[in-house]
Amino acid sequence: MLPTVSTGLVRVLQLAIMLVLANRGSDTDRDLLVAGFGLLTSFAMMTDSGAGNFLLSSPLGRITRNVYARAVGFHLTLATVGAVAALIFIAWPAGGYIPPTVLALLLALAVTQTVDSTGRIIRIPAMVAKKDAAYALPDVILFLLKLPIIVGAFLSADVRMLLLLPLPSLVVAAAALWIRFRSLSRAHLREPRLTRRILEFGVTGALSAFYSQSPLLIAAAILPLSQIATLTIVYRLIQALDLLPGTLSLQMIPRVRERGTSPWAYWALFFAGGATVALCVILAKPLIELLFGQQFDDVLVFIFVALSFAPKSGNYALVAFLMGVGRIRSRFVLTLIACLASVILSLMVVHSTGATGLASVTLFVEMAFTGGVWILLRRWPVSAEAHSMAGARP
């Protein structure tokens, strides 16, 4: 429960930062900051190393100092590459020039995001040791340290205050690293192909992130900044809600192995919950426009992305079911197909229908993923034994 709460605080901070950036005075700088922050988040999702899941799957006794240092270092390297790629990517719609103040802010946000994501990897041994409070406490501290900075930037209308955000991130991450590293065994374990093993955990997650983020990436390469900013606000707002189905689906995985419940019973429950949330978001559109200072002139952009939360919530349940019965390879193949479909469809519609077409692709791909699972399970049904032994493969 505590790790879920701490993750929720992280999402709240991200939305609060977006709120500050969206209410900046200059239209051009505002669009660039919003789009840049959105791309930083997208690239962070796509370059997640898998180090967290690797460490979570390892017995505490095998997380020695040398293994831990290599896992954390690999994640930090990949996260840094992702942040640099995002900054280069945002320069394209900006015409190759980013104003110095905007660039400094984006660099500060990139450092903050990179250090914070690495900080969560640093604290994984605490979760493995079932010390959930020790894992969650740094996120609570970061929330308490960063919230005054963000509120101050909003109230003073001085976005430059966000340049202070890397400081608490660096201090908390350094302290967590010192505490966790000292608690680990000094034994030097040889872990052959460690990087490859970490990436095995990260690739499927990265593909999943890519198919959900590719419309936004293609928008950044083709559409004007104003449309990119609109899409960014909608995507970040809706995807922040993923915390609930994501957390519940993780808790569902071990239960799938013990029960013979149909996957479509899980899907219906998650889909209904997602549809309810999507409807509430659509009804709250006027309030969201007021808060973020953004008029969604093309209401279909907002509606399509909001509605995509319903099938996406259902897909969280289906993915958890596949993992629970050992269909890891099936999940990988379906996710890869979804990535290809998302990219191809986005490229087909972006020139003719712009942001509206990209938003519709988001909804369609989530629905197609559901259809893909339906076809898979009809072609290769899950045996009764698979519910208790996660070894079956299609």
Short mmCIF file of C-alpha atoms in Angstrom, two decimals:
data_model
loop_
_atom_site.label_atom_id
_atom_site.label_comp_id
_atom_site.label_asym_id
_atom_site.label_seq_id
_atom_site.Cartn_x
_atom_site.Cartn_y
_atom_site.Cartn_z
CA MET A 1 0.00 0.00 0.00
CA LEU A 2 2.76 2.47 0.95
CA PRO A 3 4.63 2.11 -2.39
CA THR A 4 1.34 2.80 -4.18
CA VAL A 5 0.80 5.96 -2.15
CA SER A 6 4.36 7.12 -2.84
CA THR A 7 3.89 6.52 -6.57
CA GLY A 8 0.69 8.57 -6.37
CA LEU A 9 2.63 11.46 -4.85
CA VAL A 10 5.08 11.29 -7.77
CA ARG A 11 2.18 11.57 -10.23
CA VAL A 12 0.73 14.52 -8.30
CA LEU A 13 4.07 16.35 -8.55
CA GLN A 14 4.26 15.69 -12.29
CA LEU A 15 0.78 17.12 -12.84
CA ALA A 16 1.59 20.09 -10.62
CA ILE A 17 4.70 20.84 -12.70
CA MET A 18 2.60 20.58 -15.87
CA LEU A 19 0.09 22.98 -14.32
CA VAL A 20 2.82 25.56 -13.66
CA LEU A 21 4.27 25.23 -17.17
CA ALA A 22 0.83 25.42 -18.81
CA ASN A 23 0.10 28.75 -17.11
CA ARG A 24 3.28 30.48 -18.27
CA GLY A 25 2.69 33.83 -19.98
CA SER A 26 4.50 33.63 -23.34
CA ASP A 27 2.58 31.37 -25.72
CA THR A 28 5.67 30.13 -27.59
CA ASP A 29 7.69 29.43 -24.44
CA ARG A 30 4.64 27.85 -22.82
CA ASP A 31 4.05 25.44 -25.71
CA LEU A 32 7.74 24.56 -25.83
CA LEU A 33 7.95 23.92 -22.09
CA VAL A 34 4.77 21.82 -22.00
CA ALA A 35 5.77 19.79 -25.06
CA GLY A 36 9.33 19.41 -23.78
CA PHE A 37 8.22 18.18 -20.37
CA GLY A 38 5.81 15.76 -22.03
CA LEU A 39 8.56 14.35 -24.25
CA LEU A 40 10.92 14.00 -21.27
CA THR A 41 8.26 11.88 -19.56
CA SER A 42 7.62 9.83 -22.71
CA PHE A 43 11.30 9.07 -23.25
CA ALA A 44 11.72 8.21 -19.57
CA MET A 45 8.97 5.61 -19.94
CA MET A 46 10.48 4.17 -23.12
CA THR A 47 14.03 3.95 -21.77
CA ASP A 48 13.13 2.27 -18.49
CA SER A 49 15.98 -0.24 -18.17
CA GLY A 50 14.10 -3.01 -16.39
CA ALA A 51 16.57 -2.79 -13.49
CA GLY A 52 13.72 -2.36 -11.00
CA ASN A 53 11.93 -5.56 -12.01
CA PHE A 54 15.26 -7.39 -12.22
CA LEU A 55 16.12 -6.48 -8.63
CA LEU A 56 12.58 -7.23 -7.46
CA SER A 57 12.83 -10.72 -8.93
CA SER A 58 16.18 -11.40 -7.22
CA PRO A 59 16.53 -12.85 -3.71
CA LEU A 60 17.93 -10.26 -1.31
CA GLY A 61 21.00 -12.41 -0.76
CA ARG A 62 21.93 -12.14 -4.43
CA ILE A 63 21.65 -8.35 -4.50
CA THR A 64 25.25 -7.79 -3.49
CA ARG A 65 27.04 -4.48 -3.76
CA ASN A 66 28.60 -5.23 -7.14
CA VAL A 67 25.31 -6.45 -8.67
CA TYR A 68 23.43 -3.50 -7.18
CA ALA A 69 25.98 -0.95 -8.42
CA ARG A 70 25.88 -2.36 -11.96
CA ALA A 71 22.06 -2.39 -12.03
CA VAL A 72 21.74 1.17 -10.71
CA GLY A 73 24.52 2.41 -13.00
CA PHE A 74 22.93 0.82 -16.05
CA HIS A 75 19.57 2.40 -15.28
CA LEU A 76 21.15 5.82 -14.72
CA THR A 77 23.00 5.57 -18.04
CA LEU A 78 19.90 4.58 -19.99
CA ALA A 79 17.76 7.24 -18.26
CA THR A 80 20.36 9.88 -19.14
CA VAL A 81 20.36 8.77 -22.77
CA GLY A 82 16.56 9.03 -22.80
CA ALA A 83 16.62 12.56 -21.35
CA VAL A 84 19.22 13.72 -23.89
CA ALA A 85 17.21 12.15 -26.73
CA ALA A 86 14.08 13.98 -25.56
CA LEU A 87 15.88 17.33 -25.51
CA ILE A 88 17.22 16.75 -29.01
CA PHE A 89 13.78 15.64 -30.18
CA ILE A 90 12.03 18.76 -28.89
CA ALA A 91 14.49 20.95 -30.81
CA TRP A 92 12.89 19.76 -34.06
CA PRO A 93 9.47 21.45 -33.71
CA ALA A 94 11.26 24.42 -32.12
CA GLY A 95 13.10 25.00 -35.39
CA GLY A 96 16.47 24.09 -33.90
CA TYR A 97 16.47 26.97 -31.41
CA ILE A 98 15.39 26.79 -27.78
CA PRO A 99 15.50 30.05 -25.78
CA PRO A 100 18.15 29.92 -23.01
CA THR A 101 15.64 30.17 -20.14
CA VAL A 102 13.47 27.42 -21.61
CA LEU A 103 16.53 25.24 -22.23
CA ALA A 104 17.71 25.73 -18.64
CA LEU A 105 14.27 24.75 -17.33
CA LEU A 106 14.09 21.67 -19.53
CA LEU A 107 17.59 20.65 -18.42
CA ALA A 108 16.57 21.06 -14.77
CA LEU A 109 13.45 18.95 -15.35
CA ALA A 110 15.53 16.34 -17.20
CA VAL A 111 18.01 16.08 -14.32
CA THR A 112 15.17 15.89 -11.80
CA GLN A 113 13.37 13.16 -13.70
CA THR A 114 16.54 11.13 -14.31
CA VAL A 115 17.67 11.32 -10.68
CA ASP A 116 14.18 10.55 -9.33
CA SER A 117 13.75 7.48 -11.54
CA THR A 118 17.21 6.25 -10.54
CA GLY A 119 16.32 6.95 -6.91
CA ARG A 120 13.41 4.53 -7.16
CA ILE A 121 15.81 1.84 -8.44
CA ILE A 122 18.19 2.65 -5.60
CA ARG A 123 15.46 1.90 -3.06
CA ILE A 124 14.32 -1.44 -4.56
CA PRO A 125 16.32 -3.58 -2.06
CA ALA A 126 14.13 -2.11 0.70
CA MET A 127 11.03 -3.43 -1.07
CA VAL A 128 12.69 -6.83 -1.60
CA ALA A 129 13.38 -6.90 2.14
CA LYS A 130 9.65 -6.12 2.67
CA LYS A 131 10.47 -2.74 4.18
CA ASP A 132 7.78 -0.83 2.30
CA ALA A 133 8.01 2.21 4.58
CA ALA A 134 11.73 2.54 3.85
CA TYR A 135 10.97 2.42 0.13
CA ALA A 136 8.13 4.96 0.27
CA LEU A 137 9.61 7.48 2.74
CA PRO A 138 11.97 9.20 0.26
CA ASP A 139 9.06 9.90 -2.10
CA VAL A 140 7.14 11.48 0.77
CA ILE A 141 10.18 13.61 1.64
CA LEU A 142 10.57 14.65 -2.00
CA PHE A 143 6.90 15.59 -2.13
CA LEU A 144 7.25 17.77 0.97
CA LEU A 145 10.43 19.42 -0.36
CA LYS A 146 9.26 19.99 -3.92
CA LEU A 147 5.67 21.04 -3.37
CA PRO A 148 6.63 24.45 -1.85
CA ILE A 149 8.87 25.12 -4.87
CA ILE A 150 6.09 24.27 -7.32
CA VAL A 151 3.45 26.23 -5.40
CA GLY A 152 5.83 29.17 -5.15
CA ALA A 153 6.41 29.09 -8.92
CA PHE A 154 2.65 29.01 -9.54
CA LEU A 155 1.74 31.79 -7.12
CA SER A 156 4.59 34.08 -8.17
CA ALA A 157 4.11 33.29 -11.88
CA ASP A 158 7.88 32.80 -12.00
CA VAL A 159 8.56 29.45 -13.63
CA ARG A 160 12.30 29.92 -13.04
CA MET A 161 11.76 28.70 -9.48
CA LEU A 162 11.52 25.21 -10.96
CA LEU A 163 15.29 25.40 -11.51
CA LEU A 164 15.55 24.44 -7.82
CA LEU A 165 13.85 21.06 -8.32
CA PRO A 166 17.05 19.04 -8.97
CA LEU A 167 18.45 19.93 -5.52
CA PRO A 168 16.07 17.87 -3.34
CA SER A 169 16.21 15.05 -5.90
CA LEU A 170 20.01 14.86 -5.73
CA VAL A 171 20.13 15.06 -1.92
CA VAL A 172 17.46 12.41 -1.33
CA ALA A 173 18.87 10.05 -3.98
CA ALA A 174 22.41 10.37 -2.57
CA ALA A 175 21.21 9.67 0.97
CA ALA A 176 19.16 6.66 -0.17
CA LEU A 177 22.14 5.29 -2.12
CA TRP A 178 24.42 5.58 0.91
CA ILE A 179 21.91 3.83 3.18
CA ARG A 180 21.03 1.02 0.77
CA PHE A 181 24.60 0.35 -0.38
CA ARG A 182 25.84 -0.02 3.20
CA SER A 183 23.07 -2.53 3.95
CA LEU A 184 24.07 -4.93 1.15
CA SER A 185 26.50 -7.83 1.26
CA ARG A 186 30.12 -7.22 0.28
CA ALA A 187 30.34 -10.66 -1.36
CA HIS A 188 31.39 -10.45 -5.00
CA LEU A 189 28.92 -12.51 -7.01
CA ARG A 190 29.57 -13.15 -10.66
CA GLU A 191 26.44 -12.42 -12.64
CA PRO A 192 27.07 -13.33 -16.29
CA ARG A 193 25.17 -11.33 -18.92
CA LEU A 194 23.75 -9.03 -16.25
CA THR A 195 22.91 -6.24 -18.70
CA ARG A 196 21.11 -8.64 -20.99
CA ARG A 197 19.10 -10.07 -18.12
CA ILE A 198 18.06 -6.59 -17.01
CA LEU A 199 17.03 -5.69 -20.56
CA GLU A 200 14.89 -8.82 -20.77
CA PHE A 201 12.74 -7.24 -18.08
CA GLY A 202 12.83 -3.82 -19.69
CA VAL A 203 12.14 -4.52 -23.36
CA THR A 204 8.48 -5.53 -23.06
CA GLY A 205 7.76 -2.62 -20.74
CA ALA A 206 9.54 -0.25 -23.14
CA LEU A 207 7.49 -1.58 -26.06
CA SER A 208 4.30 -1.13 -24.06
CA ALA A 209 5.30 2.46 -23.31
CA PHE A 210 6.24 3.04 -26.94
CA TYR A 211 2.88 2.03 -28.39
CA SER A 212 1.09 4.34 -25.96
CA GLN A 213 3.53 7.23 -26.55
CA SER A 214 4.20 6.93 -30.29
CA PRO A 215 1.31 9.23 -31.35
CA LEU A 216 2.79 11.97 -29.17
CA LEU A 217 6.29 11.37 -30.58
CA ILE A 218 5.03 11.53 -34.14
CA ALA A 219 3.11 14.70 -33.28
CA ALA A 220 6.34 16.25 -32.00
CA ALA A 221 8.06 15.47 -35.30
CA ILE A 222 5.32 16.77 -37.59
CA LEU A 223 2.72 19.01 -35.94
CA PRO A 224 3.10 22.64 -34.79
CA LEU A 225 4.01 23.32 -31.17
CA SER A 226 0.52 24.47 -30.22
CA GLN A 227 -1.01 21.10 -31.19
CA ILE A 228 1.84 19.21 -29.51
CA ALA A 229 1.20 21.13 -26.28
CA THR A 230 -2.52 20.29 -26.43
CA LEU A 231 -1.82 16.58 -26.94
CA THR A 232 0.79 16.61 -24.19
CA ILE A 233 -1.59 18.01 -21.58
CA VAL A 234 -4.30 15.49 -22.47
CA TYR A 235 -1.90 12.52 -22.56
CA ARG A 236 -0.17 13.39 -19.30
CA LEU A 237 -3.47 14.01 -17.53
CA ILE A 238 -5.10 10.75 -18.64
CA GLN A 239 -1.99 8.60 -18.30
CA ALA A 240 -1.44 9.81 -14.75
CA LEU A 241 -4.59 7.86 -13.94
CA ASP A 242 -2.88 4.61 -15.00
CA LEU A 243 -1.68 4.26 -11.42
CA LEU A 244 -4.95 2.68 -10.26
CA PRO A 245 -5.41 -0.11 -12.86
CA GLY A 246 -1.63 -0.62 -12.99
CA THR A 247 -1.39 -1.25 -9.25
CA LEU A 248 -4.52 -3.41 -9.08
CA SER A 249 -3.36 -5.53 -12.02
CA LEU A 250 -0.01 -6.24 -10.35
CA GLN A 251 -1.87 -7.47 -7.26
CA MET A 252 -4.00 -9.64 -9.54
CA ILE A 253 -1.09 -11.67 -11.01
CA PRO A 254 -0.57 -14.14 -8.13
CA ARG A 255 -4.34 -14.56 -7.72
CA VAL A 256 -4.72 -15.61 -11.36
CA ARG A 257 -2.58 -18.66 -10.62
CA GLU A 258 -4.85 -19.71 -7.76
CA ARG A 259 -8.28 -19.13 -9.30
CA GLY A 260 -10.02 -20.33 -12.42
CA THR A 261 -11.72 -17.00 -13.11
CA SER A 262 -12.25 -16.11 -16.76
CA PRO A 263 -9.95 -13.35 -18.04
CA TRP A 264 -13.01 -11.58 -19.42
CA ALA A 265 -14.50 -11.31 -15.94
CA TYR A 266 -11.37 -9.42 -14.88
CA TRP A 267 -11.49 -7.38 -18.10
CA ALA A 268 -15.14 -6.39 -17.58
CA LEU A 269 -14.42 -5.18 -14.06
CA PHE A 270 -11.39 -3.13 -15.08
CA PHE A 271 -13.10 -1.82 -18.22
CA ALA A 272 -16.14 -0.66 -16.24
CA GLY A 273 -13.92 1.14 -13.76
CA GLY A 274 -11.93 2.77 -16.57
CA ALA A 275 -15.10 3.83 -18.39
CA THR A 276 -16.41 5.46 -15.21
CA VAL A 277 -13.17 7.40 -14.75
CA ALA A 278 -13.14 8.40 -18.43
CA LEU A 279 -16.69 9.74 -18.18
CA CYS A 280 -15.77 11.77 -15.08
CA VAL A 281 -12.75 13.23 -16.89
CA ILE A 282 -14.87 14.21 -19.91
CA LEU A 283 -17.43 15.89 -17.65
CA ALA A 284 -14.59 17.72 -15.88
CA LYS A 285 -13.28 19.17 -19.17
CA PRO A 286 -14.30 22.79 -18.37
CA LEU A 287 -12.47 22.64 -15.02
CA ILE A 288 -9.38 21.11 -16.64
CA GLU A 289 -9.36 23.85 -19.29
CA LEU A 290 -9.55 26.46 -16.54
CA LEU A 291 -6.74 24.94 -14.48
CA PHE A 292 -4.33 24.40 -17.36
CA GLY A 293 -5.22 27.55 -19.28
CA GLN A 294 -5.83 25.42 -22.37
CA GLN A 295 -8.93 25.53 -24.53
CA PHE A 296 -9.44 22.18 -26.25
CA ASP A 297 -10.92 23.66 -29.42
CA ASP A 298 -11.03 20.24 -31.04
CA VAL A 299 -13.05 18.47 -28.39
CA LEU A 300 -12.55 15.10 -30.11
CA VAL A 301 -8.85 15.12 -29.13
CA PHE A 302 -9.82 15.30 -25.48
CA ILE A 303 -12.66 12.78 -25.79
CA PHE A 304 -10.70 10.15 -27.76
CA VAL A 305 -7.76 10.13 -25.34
CA ALA A 306 -10.07 10.12 -22.32
CA LEU A 307 -12.14 7.23 -23.73
CA SER A 308 -8.95 5.24 -24.39
CA PHE A 309 -8.59 4.90 -20.61
CA ALA A 310 -11.47 2.39 -20.55
CA PRO A 311 -9.97 -0.25 -22.90
CA LYS A 312 -6.51 0.46 -21.53
CA SER A 313 -7.73 -0.33 -18.01
CA GLY A 314 -9.21 -3.57 -19.34
CA ASN A 315 -5.91 -4.35 -21.07
CA TYR A 316 -4.06 -4.02 -17.76
CA ALA A 317 -6.21 -6.90 -16.49
CA LEU A 318 -5.62 -8.99 -19.61
CA VAL A 319 -1.84 -8.47 -19.46
CA ALA A 320 -1.85 -9.44 -15.78
CA PHE A 321 -3.80 -12.58 -16.69
CA LEU A 322 -1.32 -13.51 -19.43
CA MET A 323 1.59 -13.03 -17.04
CA GLY A 324 -0.17 -14.95 -14.29
CA VAL A 325 -0.64 -18.04 -16.50
CA GLY A 326 2.84 -17.87 -18.01
CA ARG A 327 2.02 -16.35 -21.38
CA ILE A 328 4.95 -13.89 -21.24
CA ARG A 329 5.90 -14.48 -24.87
CA SER A 330 2.31 -13.88 -25.98
CA ARG A 331 2.30 -10.54 -24.21
CA PHE A 332 5.54 -9.59 -25.95
CA VAL A 333 4.21 -10.47 -29.41
CA LEU A 334 0.93 -8.62 -28.87
CA THR A 335 2.76 -5.56 -27.59
CA LEU A 336 5.13 -5.60 -30.57
CA ILE A 337 2.17 -5.76 -32.98
CA ALA A 338 0.49 -2.89 -31.11
CA CYS A 339 3.67 -0.81 -31.48
CA LEU A 340 3.83 -1.38 -35.23
CA ALA A 341 0.11 -0.65 -35.63
CA SER A 342 0.36 2.53 -33.59
CA VAL A 343 3.30 3.88 -35.61
CA ILE A 344 1.84 2.95 -39.01
CA LEU A 345 -1.62 4.33 -38.24
CA SER A 346 -0.20 7.52 -36.70
CA LEU A 347 1.88 8.19 -39.81
CA MET A 348 -1.16 7.54 -42.00
CA VAL A 349 -3.45 10.02 -40.25
CA VAL A 350 -1.19 12.76 -38.90
CA HIS A 351 -0.95 14.78 -42.14
CA SER A 352 -4.67 14.66 -42.93
CA THR A 353 -6.32 14.88 -39.50
CA GLY A 354 -3.55 16.14 -37.19
CA ALA A 355 -3.99 15.85 -33.44
CA THR A 356 -7.53 14.45 -33.80
CA GLY A 357 -6.31 11.53 -35.88
CA LEU A 358 -3.48 10.76 -33.46
CA ALA A 359 -5.89 10.79 -30.53
CA SER A 360 -8.19 8.38 -32.39
CA VAL A 361 -5.22 6.04 -32.99
CA THR A 362 -4.67 5.92 -29.23
CA LEU A 363 -8.22 4.70 -28.70
CA PHE A 364 -8.18 2.29 -31.64
CA VAL A 365 -4.89 0.59 -30.70
CA GLU A 366 -6.08 -0.08 -27.15
CA MET A 367 -9.26 -1.65 -28.53
CA ALA A 368 -7.23 -3.65 -31.07
CA PHE A 369 -4.98 -4.95 -28.27
CA THR A 370 -8.10 -6.27 -26.51
CA GLY A 371 -9.16 -7.94 -29.75
CA GLY A 372 -5.71 -9.48 -30.12
CA VAL A 373 -5.94 -11.07 -26.68
CA TRP A 374 -9.41 -12.40 -27.52
CA ILE A 375 -8.09 -14.06 -30.69
CA LEU A 376 -5.09 -15.44 -28.83
CA LEU A 377 -7.14 -17.02 -26.06
CA ARG A 378 -9.63 -18.51 -28.53
CA ARG A 379 -6.81 -20.00 -30.61
CA TRP A 380 -4.77 -21.18 -27.61
CA PRO A 381 -7.10 -21.56 -24.60
CA VAL A 382 -5.59 -21.57 -21.13
CA SER A 383 -5.66 -25.04 -19.62
CA ALA A 384 -6.87 -25.62 -16.08
CA GLU A 385 -3.34 -26.54 -15.08
CA ALA A 386 -2.02 -23.20 -16.28
CA HIS A 387 -3.91 -21.43 -13.52
CA SER A 388 -1.81 -23.23 -10.93
CA MET A 389 1.36 -23.72 -12.96
CA ALA A 390 2.51 -20.64 -14.91
CA GLY A 391 4.37 -22.66 -17.48
CA ALA A 392 2.00 -22.94 -20.40
CA ARG A 393 2.94 -21.39 -23.73
CA PRO A 394 0.81 -20.96 -26.86
#
